[in-house]
mmCIF file of N, CA and C in Angstrom:
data_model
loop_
_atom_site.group_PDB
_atom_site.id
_atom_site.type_symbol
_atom_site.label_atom_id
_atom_site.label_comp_id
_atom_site.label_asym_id
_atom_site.label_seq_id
_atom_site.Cartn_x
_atom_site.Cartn_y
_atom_site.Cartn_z
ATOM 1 N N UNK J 31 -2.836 1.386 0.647
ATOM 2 C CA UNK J 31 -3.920 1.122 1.557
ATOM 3 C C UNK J 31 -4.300 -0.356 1.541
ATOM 4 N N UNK J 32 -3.907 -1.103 0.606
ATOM 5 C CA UNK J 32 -4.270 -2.707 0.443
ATOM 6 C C UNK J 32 -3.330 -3.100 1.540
ATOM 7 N N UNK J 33 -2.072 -2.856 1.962
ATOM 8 C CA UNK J 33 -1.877 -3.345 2.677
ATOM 9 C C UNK J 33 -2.116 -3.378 4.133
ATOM 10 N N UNK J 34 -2.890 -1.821 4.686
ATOM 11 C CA UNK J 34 -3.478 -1.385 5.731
ATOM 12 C C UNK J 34 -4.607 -2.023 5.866
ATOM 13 N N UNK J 35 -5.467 -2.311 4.876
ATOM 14 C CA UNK J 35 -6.855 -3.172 4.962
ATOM 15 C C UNK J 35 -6.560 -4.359 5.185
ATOM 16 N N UNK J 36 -5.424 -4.942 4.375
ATOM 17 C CA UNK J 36 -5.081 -6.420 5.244
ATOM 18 C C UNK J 36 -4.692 -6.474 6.341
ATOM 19 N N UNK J 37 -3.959 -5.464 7.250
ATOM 20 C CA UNK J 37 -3.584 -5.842 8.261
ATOM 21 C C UNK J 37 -4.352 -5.390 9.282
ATOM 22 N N UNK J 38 -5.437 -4.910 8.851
ATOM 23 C CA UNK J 38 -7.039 -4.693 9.756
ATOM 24 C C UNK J 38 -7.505 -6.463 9.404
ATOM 25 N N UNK J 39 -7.976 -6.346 8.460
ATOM 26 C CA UNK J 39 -8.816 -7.757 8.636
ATOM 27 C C UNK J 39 -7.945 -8.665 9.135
ATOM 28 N N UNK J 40 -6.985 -8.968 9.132
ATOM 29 C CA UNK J 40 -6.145 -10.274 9.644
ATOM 30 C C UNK J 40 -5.882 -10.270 10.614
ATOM 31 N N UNK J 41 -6.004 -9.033 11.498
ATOM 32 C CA UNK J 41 -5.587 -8.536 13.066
ATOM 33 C C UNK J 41 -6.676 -8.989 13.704
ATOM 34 N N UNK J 42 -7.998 -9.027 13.478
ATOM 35 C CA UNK J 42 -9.217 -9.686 13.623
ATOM 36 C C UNK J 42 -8.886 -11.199 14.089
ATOM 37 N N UNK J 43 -8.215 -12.050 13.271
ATOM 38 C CA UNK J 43 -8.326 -13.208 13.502
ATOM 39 C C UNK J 43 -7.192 -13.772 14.032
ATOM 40 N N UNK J 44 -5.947 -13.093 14.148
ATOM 41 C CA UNK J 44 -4.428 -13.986 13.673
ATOM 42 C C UNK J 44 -4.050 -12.827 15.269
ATOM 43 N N UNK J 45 -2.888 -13.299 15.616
ATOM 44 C CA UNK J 45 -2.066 -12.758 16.466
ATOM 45 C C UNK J 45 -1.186 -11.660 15.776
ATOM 46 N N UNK J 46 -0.350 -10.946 16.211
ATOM 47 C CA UNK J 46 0.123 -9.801 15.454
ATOM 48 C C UNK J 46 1.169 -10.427 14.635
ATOM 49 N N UNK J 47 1.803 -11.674 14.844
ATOM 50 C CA UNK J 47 3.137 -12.078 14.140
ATOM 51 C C UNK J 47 2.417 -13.176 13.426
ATOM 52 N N UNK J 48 1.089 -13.811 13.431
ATOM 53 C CA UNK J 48 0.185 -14.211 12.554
ATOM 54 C C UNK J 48 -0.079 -13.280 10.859
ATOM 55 N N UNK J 49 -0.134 -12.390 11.932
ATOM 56 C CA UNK J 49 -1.254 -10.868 10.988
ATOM 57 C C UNK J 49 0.318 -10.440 10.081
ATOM 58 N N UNK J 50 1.292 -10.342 10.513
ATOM 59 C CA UNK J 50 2.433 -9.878 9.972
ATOM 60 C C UNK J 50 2.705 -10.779 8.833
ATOM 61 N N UNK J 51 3.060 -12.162 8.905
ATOM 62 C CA UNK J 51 3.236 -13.297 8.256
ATOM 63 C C UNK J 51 2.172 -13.460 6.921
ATOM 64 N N UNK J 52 0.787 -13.263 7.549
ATOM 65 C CA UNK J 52 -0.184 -13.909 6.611
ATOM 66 C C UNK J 52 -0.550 -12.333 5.520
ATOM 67 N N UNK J 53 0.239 -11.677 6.069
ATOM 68 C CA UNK J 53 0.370 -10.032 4.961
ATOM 69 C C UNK J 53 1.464 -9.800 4.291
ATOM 70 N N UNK J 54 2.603 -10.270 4.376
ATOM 71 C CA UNK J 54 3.650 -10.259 3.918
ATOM 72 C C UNK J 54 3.458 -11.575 2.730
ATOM 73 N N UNK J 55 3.078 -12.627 2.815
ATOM 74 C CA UNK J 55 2.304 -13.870 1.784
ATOM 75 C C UNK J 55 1.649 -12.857 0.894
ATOM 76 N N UNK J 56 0.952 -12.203 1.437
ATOM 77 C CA UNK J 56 -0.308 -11.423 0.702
ATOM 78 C C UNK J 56 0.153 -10.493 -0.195
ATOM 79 N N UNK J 57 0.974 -10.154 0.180
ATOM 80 C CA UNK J 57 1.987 -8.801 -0.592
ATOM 81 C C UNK J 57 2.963 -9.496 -2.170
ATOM 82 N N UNK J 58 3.259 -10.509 -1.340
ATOM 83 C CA UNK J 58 4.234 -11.273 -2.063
ATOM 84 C C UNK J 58 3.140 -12.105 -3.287
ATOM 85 N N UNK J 59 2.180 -12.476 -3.082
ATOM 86 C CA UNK J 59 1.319 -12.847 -3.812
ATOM 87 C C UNK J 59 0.906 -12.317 -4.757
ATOM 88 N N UNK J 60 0.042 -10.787 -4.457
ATOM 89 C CA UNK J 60 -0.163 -9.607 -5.308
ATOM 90 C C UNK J 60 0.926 -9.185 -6.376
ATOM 91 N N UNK J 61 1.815 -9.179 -5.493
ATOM 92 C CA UNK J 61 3.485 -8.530 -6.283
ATOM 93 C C UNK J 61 3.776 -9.485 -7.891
ATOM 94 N N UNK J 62 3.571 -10.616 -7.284
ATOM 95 C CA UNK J 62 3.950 -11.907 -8.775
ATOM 96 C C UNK J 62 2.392 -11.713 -9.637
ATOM 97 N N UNK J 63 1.795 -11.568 -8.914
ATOM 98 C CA UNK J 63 0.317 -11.401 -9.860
ATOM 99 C C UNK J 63 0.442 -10.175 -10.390
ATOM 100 N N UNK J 64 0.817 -9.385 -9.807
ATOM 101 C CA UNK J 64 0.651 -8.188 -10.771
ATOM 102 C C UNK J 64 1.669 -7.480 -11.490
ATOM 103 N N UNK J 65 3.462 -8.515 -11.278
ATOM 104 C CA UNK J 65 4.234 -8.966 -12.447
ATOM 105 C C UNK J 65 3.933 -9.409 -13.520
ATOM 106 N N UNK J 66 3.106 -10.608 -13.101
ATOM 107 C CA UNK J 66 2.501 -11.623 -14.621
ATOM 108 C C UNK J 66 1.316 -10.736 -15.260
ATOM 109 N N UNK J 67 0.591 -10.389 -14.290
ATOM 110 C CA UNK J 67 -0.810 -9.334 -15.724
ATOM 111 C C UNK J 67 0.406 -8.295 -16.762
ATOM 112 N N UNK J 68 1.309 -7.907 -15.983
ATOM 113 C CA UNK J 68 2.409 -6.956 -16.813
ATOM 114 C C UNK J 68 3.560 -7.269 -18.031
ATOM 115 N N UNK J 69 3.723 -8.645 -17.556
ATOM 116 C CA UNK J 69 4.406 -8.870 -18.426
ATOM 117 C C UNK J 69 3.559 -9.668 -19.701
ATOM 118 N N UNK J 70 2.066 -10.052 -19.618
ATOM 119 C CA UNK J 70 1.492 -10.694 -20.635
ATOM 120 C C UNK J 70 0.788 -9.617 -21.231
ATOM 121 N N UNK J 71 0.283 -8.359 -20.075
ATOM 122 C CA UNK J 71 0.152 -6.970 -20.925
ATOM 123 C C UNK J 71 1.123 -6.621 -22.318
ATOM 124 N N UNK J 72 2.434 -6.472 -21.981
ATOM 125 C CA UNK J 72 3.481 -6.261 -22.572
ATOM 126 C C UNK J 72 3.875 -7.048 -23.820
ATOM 127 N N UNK J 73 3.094 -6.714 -24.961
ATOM 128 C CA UNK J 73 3.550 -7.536 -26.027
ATOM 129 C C UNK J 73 4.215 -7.055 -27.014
ATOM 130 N N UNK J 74 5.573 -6.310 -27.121
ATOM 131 C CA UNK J 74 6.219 -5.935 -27.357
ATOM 132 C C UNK J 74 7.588 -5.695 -26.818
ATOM 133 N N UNK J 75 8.712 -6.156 -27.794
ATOM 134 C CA UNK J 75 10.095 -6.493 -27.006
ATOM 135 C C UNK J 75 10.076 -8.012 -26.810
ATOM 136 N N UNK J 76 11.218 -8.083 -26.296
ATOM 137 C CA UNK J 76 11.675 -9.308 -25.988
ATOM 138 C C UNK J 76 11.398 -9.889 -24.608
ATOM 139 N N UNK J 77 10.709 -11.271 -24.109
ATOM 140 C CA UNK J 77 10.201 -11.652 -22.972
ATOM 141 C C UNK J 77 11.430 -10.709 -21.654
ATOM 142 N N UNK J 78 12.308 -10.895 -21.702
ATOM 143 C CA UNK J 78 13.445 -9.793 -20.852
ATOM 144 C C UNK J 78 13.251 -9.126 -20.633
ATOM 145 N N UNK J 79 13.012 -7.898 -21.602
ATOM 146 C CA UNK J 79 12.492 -6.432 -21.554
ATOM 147 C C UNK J 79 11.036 -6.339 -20.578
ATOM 148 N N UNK J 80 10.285 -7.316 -21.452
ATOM 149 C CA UNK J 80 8.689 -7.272 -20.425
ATOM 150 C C UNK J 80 9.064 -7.686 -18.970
ATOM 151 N N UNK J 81 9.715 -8.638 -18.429
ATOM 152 C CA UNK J 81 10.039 -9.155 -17.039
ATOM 153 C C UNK J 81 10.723 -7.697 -16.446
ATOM 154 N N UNK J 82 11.512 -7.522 -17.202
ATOM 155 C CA UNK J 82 12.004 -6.527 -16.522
ATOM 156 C C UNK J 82 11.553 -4.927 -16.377
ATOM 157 N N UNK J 83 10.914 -4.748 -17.270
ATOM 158 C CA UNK J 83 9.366 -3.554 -17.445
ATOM 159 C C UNK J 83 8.487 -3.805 -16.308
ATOM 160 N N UNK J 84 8.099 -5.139 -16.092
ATOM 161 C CA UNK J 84 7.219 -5.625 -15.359
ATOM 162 C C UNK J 84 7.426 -4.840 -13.865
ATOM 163 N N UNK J 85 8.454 -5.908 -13.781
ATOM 164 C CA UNK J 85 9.397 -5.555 -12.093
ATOM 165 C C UNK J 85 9.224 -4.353 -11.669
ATOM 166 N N UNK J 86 10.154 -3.438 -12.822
ATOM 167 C CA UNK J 86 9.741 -1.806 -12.621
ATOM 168 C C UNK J 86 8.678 -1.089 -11.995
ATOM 169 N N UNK J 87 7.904 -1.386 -12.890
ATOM 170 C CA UNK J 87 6.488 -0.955 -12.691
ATOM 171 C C UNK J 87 5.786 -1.733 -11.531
ATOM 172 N N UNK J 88 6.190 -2.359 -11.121
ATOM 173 C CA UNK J 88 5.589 -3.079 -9.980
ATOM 174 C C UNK J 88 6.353 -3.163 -8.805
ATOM 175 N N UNK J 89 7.213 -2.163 -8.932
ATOM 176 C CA UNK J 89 7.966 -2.505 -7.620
ATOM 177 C C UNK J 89 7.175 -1.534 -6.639
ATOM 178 N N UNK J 90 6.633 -0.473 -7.058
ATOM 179 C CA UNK J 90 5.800 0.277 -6.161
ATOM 180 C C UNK J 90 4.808 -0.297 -4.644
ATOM 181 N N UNK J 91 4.320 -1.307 -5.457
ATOM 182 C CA UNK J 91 3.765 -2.301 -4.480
ATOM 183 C C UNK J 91 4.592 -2.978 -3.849
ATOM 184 N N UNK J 92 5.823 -3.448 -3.265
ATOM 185 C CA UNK J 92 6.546 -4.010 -2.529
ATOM 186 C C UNK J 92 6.828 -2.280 -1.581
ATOM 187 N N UNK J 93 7.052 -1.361 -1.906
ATOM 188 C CA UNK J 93 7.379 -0.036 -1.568
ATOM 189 C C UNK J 93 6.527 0.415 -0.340
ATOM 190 N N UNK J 94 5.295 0.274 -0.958
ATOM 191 C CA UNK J 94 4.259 0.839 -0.196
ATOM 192 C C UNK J 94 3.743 0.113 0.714
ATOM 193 N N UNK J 95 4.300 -1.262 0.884
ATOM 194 C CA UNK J 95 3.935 -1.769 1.691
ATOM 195 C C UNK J 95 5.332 -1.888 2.992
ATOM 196 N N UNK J 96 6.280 -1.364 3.017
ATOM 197 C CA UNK J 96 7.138 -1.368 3.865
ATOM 198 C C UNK J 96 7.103 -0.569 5.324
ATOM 199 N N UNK J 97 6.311 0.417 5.006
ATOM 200 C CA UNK J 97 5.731 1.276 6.341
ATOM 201 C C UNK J 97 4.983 0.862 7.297
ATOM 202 N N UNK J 98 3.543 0.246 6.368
ATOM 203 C CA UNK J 98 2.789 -0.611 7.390
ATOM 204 C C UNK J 98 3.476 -1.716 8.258
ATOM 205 N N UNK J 99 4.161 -2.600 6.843
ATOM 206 C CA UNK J 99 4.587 -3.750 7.390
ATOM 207 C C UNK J 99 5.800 -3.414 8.444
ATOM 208 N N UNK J 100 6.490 -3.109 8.406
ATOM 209 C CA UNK J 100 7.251 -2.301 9.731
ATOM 210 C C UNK J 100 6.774 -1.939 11.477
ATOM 211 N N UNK J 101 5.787 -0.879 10.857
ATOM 212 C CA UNK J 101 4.685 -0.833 12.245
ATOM 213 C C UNK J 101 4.450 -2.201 12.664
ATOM 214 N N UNK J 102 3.901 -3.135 11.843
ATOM 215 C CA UNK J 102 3.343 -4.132 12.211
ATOM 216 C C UNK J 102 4.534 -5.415 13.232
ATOM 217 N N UNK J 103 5.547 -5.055 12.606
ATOM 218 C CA UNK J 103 6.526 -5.710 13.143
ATOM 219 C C UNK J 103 6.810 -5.225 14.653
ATOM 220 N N UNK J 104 6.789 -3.816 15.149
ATOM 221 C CA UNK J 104 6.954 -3.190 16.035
ATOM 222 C C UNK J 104 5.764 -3.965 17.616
ATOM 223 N N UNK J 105 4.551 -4.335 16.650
ATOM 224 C CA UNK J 105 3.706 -5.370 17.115
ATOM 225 C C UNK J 105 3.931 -6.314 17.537
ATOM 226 N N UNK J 106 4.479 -6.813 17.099
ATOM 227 C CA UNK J 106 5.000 -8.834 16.706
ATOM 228 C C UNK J 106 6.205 -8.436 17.614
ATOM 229 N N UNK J 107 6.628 -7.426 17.847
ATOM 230 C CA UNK J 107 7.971 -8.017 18.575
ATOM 231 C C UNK J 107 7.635 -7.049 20.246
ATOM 232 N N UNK J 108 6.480 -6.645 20.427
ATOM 233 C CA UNK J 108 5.961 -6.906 21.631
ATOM 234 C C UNK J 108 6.340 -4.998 22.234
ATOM 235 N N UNK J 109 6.809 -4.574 20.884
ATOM 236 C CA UNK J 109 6.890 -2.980 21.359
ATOM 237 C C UNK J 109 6.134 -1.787 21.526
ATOM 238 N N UNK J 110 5.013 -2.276 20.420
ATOM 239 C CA UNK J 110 3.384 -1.691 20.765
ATOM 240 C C UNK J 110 2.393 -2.730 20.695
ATOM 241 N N UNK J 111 1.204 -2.099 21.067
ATOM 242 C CA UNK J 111 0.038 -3.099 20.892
ATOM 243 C C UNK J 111 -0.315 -3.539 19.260
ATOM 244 N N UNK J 112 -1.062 -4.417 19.135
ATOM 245 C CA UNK J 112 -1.464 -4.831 17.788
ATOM 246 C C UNK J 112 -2.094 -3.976 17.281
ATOM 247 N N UNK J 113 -3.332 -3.554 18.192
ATOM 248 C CA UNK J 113 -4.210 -2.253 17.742
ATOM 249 C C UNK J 113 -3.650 -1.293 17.327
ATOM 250 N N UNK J 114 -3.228 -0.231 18.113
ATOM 251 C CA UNK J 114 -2.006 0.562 18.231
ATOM 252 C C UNK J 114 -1.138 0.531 16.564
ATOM 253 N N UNK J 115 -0.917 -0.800 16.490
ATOM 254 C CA UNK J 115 0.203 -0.988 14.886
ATOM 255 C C UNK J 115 -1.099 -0.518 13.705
ATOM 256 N N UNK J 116 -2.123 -1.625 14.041
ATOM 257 C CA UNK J 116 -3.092 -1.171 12.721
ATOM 258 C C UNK J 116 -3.246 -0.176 12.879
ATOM 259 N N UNK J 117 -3.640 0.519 13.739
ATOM 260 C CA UNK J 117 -4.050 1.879 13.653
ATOM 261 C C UNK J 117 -3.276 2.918 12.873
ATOM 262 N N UNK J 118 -2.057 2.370 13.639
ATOM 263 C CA UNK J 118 -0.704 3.816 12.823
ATOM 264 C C UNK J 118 -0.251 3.369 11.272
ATOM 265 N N UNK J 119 -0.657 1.820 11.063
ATOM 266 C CA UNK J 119 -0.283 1.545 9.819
ATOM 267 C C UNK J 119 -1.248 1.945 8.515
ATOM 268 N N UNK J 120 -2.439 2.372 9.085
ATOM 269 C CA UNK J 120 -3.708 2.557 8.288
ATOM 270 C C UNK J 120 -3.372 4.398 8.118
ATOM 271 N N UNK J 121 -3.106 5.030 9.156
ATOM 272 C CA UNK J 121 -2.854 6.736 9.091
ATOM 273 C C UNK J 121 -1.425 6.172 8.436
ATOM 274 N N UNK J 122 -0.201 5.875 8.599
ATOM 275 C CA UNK J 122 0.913 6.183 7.933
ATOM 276 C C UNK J 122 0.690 5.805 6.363
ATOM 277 N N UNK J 123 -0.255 4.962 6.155
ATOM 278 C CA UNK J 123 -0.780 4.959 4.278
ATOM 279 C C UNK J 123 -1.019 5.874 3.869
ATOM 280 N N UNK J 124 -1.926 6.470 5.153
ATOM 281 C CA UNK J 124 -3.092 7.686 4.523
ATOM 282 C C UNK J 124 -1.931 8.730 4.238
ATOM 283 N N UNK J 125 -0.915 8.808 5.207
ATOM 284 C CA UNK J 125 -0.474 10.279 4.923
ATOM 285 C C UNK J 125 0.459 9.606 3.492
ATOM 286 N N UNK J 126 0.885 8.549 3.546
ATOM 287 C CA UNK J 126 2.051 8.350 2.283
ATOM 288 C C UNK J 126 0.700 8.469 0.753
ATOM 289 N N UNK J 127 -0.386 8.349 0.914
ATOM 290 C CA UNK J 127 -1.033 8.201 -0.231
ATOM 291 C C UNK J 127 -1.384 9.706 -0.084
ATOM 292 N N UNK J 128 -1.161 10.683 0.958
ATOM 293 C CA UNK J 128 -1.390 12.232 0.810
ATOM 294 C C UNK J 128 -0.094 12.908 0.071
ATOM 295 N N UNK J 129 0.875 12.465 0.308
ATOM 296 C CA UNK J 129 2.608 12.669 -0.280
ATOM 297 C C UNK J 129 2.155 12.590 -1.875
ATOM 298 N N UNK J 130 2.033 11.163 -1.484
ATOM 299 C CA UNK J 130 2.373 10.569 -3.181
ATOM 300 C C UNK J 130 0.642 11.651 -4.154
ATOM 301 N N UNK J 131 -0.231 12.168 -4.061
ATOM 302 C CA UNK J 131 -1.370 13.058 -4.408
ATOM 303 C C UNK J 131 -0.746 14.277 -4.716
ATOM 304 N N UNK J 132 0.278 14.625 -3.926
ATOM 305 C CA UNK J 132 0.972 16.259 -3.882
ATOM 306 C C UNK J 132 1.089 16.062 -5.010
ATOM 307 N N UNK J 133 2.685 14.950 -5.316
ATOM 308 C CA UNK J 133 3.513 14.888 -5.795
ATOM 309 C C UNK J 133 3.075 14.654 -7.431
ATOM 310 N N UNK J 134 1.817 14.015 -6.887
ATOM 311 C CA UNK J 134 1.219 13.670 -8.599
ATOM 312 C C UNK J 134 0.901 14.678 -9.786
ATOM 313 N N UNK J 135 0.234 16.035 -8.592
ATOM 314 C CA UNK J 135 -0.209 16.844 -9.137
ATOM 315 C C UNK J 135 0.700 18.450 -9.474
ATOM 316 N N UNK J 136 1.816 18.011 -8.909
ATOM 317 C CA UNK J 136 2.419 19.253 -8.639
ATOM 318 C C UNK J 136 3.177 19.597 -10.067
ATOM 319 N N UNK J 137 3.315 18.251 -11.295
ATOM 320 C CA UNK J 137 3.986 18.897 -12.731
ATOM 321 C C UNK J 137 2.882 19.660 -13.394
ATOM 322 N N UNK J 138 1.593 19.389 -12.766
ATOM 323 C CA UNK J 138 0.161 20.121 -13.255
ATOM 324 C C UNK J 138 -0.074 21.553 -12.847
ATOM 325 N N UNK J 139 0.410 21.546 -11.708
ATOM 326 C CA UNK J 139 0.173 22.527 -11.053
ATOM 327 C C UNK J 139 1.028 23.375 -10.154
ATOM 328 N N UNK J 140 1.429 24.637 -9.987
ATOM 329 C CA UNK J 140 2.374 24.932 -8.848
ATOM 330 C C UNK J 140 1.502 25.616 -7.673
ATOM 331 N N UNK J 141 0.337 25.809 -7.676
ATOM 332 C CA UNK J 141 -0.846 26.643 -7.060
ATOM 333 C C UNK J 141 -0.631 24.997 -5.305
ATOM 334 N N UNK J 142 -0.480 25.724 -4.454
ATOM 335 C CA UNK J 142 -0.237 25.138 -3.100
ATOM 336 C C UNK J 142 -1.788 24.163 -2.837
ATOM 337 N N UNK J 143 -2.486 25.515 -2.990
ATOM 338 C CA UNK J 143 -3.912 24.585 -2.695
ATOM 339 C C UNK J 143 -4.468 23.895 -3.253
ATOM 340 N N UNK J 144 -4.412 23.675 -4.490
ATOM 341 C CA UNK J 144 -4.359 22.586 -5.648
ATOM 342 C C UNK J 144 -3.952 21.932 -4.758
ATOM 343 N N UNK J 145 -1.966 21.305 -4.767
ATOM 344 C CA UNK J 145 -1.702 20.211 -4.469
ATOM 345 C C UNK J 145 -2.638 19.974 -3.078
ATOM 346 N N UNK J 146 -2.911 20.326 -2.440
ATOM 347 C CA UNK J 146 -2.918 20.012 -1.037
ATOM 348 C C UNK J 146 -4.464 19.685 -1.328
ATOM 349 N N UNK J 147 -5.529 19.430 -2.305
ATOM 350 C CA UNK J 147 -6.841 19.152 -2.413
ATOM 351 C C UNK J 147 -6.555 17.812 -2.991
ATOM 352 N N UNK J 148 -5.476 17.700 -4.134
ATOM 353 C CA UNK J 148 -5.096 16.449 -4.273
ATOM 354 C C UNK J 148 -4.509 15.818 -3.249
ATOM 355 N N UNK J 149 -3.597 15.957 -2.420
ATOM 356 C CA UNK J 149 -2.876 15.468 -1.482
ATOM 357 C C UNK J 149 -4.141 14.556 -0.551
ATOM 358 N N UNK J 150 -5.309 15.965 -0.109
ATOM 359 C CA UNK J 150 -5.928 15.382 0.921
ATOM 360 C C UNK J 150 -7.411 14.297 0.381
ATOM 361 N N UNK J 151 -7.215 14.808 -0.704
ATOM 362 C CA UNK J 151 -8.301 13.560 -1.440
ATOM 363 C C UNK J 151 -8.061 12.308 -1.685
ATOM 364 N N UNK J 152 -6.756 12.715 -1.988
ATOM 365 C CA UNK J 152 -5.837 10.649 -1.887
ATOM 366 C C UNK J 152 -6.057 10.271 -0.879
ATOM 367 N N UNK J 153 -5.628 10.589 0.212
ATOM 368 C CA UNK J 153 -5.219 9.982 1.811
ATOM 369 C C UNK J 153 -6.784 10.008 1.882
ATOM 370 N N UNK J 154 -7.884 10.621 1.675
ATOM 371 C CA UNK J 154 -9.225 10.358 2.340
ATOM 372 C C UNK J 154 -9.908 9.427 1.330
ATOM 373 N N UNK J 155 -9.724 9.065 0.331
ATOM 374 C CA UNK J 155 -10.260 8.693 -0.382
ATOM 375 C C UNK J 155 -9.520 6.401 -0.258
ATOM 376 N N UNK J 156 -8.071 6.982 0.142
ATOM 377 C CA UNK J 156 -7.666 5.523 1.230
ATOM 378 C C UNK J 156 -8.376 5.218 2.410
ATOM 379 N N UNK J 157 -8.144 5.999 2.846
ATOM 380 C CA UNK J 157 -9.288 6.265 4.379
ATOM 381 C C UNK J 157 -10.566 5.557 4.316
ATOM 382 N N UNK J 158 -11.540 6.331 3.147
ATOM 383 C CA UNK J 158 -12.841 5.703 2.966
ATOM 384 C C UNK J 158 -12.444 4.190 2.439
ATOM 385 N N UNK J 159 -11.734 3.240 1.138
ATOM 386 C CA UNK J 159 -11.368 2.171 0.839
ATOM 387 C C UNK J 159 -11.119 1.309 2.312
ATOM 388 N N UNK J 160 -10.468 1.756 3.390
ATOM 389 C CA UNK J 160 -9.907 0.629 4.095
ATOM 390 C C UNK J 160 -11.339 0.807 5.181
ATOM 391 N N UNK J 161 -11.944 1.996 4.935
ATOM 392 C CA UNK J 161 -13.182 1.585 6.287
ATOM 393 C C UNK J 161 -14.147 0.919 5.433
ATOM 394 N N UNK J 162 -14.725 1.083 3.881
ATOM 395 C CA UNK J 162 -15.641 -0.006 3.277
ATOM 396 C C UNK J 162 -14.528 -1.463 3.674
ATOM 397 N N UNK J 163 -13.573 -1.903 3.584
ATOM 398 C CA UNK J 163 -12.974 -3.239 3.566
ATOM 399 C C UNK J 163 -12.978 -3.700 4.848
ATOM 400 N N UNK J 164 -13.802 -2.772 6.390
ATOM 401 C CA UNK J 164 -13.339 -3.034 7.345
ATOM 402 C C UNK J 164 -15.057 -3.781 7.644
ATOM 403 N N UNK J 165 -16.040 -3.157 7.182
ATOM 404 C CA UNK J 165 -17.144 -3.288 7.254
ATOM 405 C C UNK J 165 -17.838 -4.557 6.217
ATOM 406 N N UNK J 166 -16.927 -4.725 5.681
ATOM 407 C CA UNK J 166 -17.251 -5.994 4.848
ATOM 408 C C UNK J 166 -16.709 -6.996 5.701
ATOM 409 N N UNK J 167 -16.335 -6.918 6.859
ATOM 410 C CA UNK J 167 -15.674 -8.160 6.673
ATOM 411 C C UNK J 167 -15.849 -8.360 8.682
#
């Protein structure tokens, strides 16, 4: 959803291949920042092991941002509207952060409606995050 909230607020100010550009920086930014908190977390092993622990564990965030950023491209290259992109890029989080809720809960649980309370509490609980980040700003 961080990357759906950026590409709400930046759609605000920037053109869609603005908004694409200055989120993809943003991604790429986060990504090395939250390599380095991981690998200085990591004090154990050899600096290698941590870089490469790091990466691991952080590749999620380059991941999750490929859906939005995609839509958004679909923007920038004049095939939907800008609106239109944020819009579907903010629901295609929600439902990937409803996936990834199933999936979390499902070694916990095999009961359907379980997962699906987790499922729909993730995706709404993104939902609420990107509309407080929309109203701040």
């Amino acid at each position: 959803m961080l990357i759906s909230s950026l590409l709400y607020v930046f759609s605000l100010k920037f053109s869609a291949w603005d908004t694409l550009a200055t989120t993809v920086e943003a991604v790429i930014v986060f990504f090395i920042a939250h390599v380095y908190a991981e690998i200085i977390a990591n004090q154990t092993g050899t600096l290698s092991t941590a870089v490469h622990d790091a990466l691991v564990r952080s590749r999620g965030l380059l991941l999750a941002a490929v859906v939005p950023l995609t839509i958004m491209l679909l923007a920038a290259l004049g095939i939907v509207s800008k609106d239109r992109a944020v819009t579907s890029a903010v629901w295609a989080s929600a439902v990937i952060l409803g996936i990834l809720g199933w999936f979390a809960v499902a070694p916990r649980s095999t009961k359907w409606w379980i997962r699906a309370i987790a499922a729909l509490s993730t995706a709404g609980l993104g939902l609420v995050l990107v509309a407080l980040k929309a109203l701040t700003h």
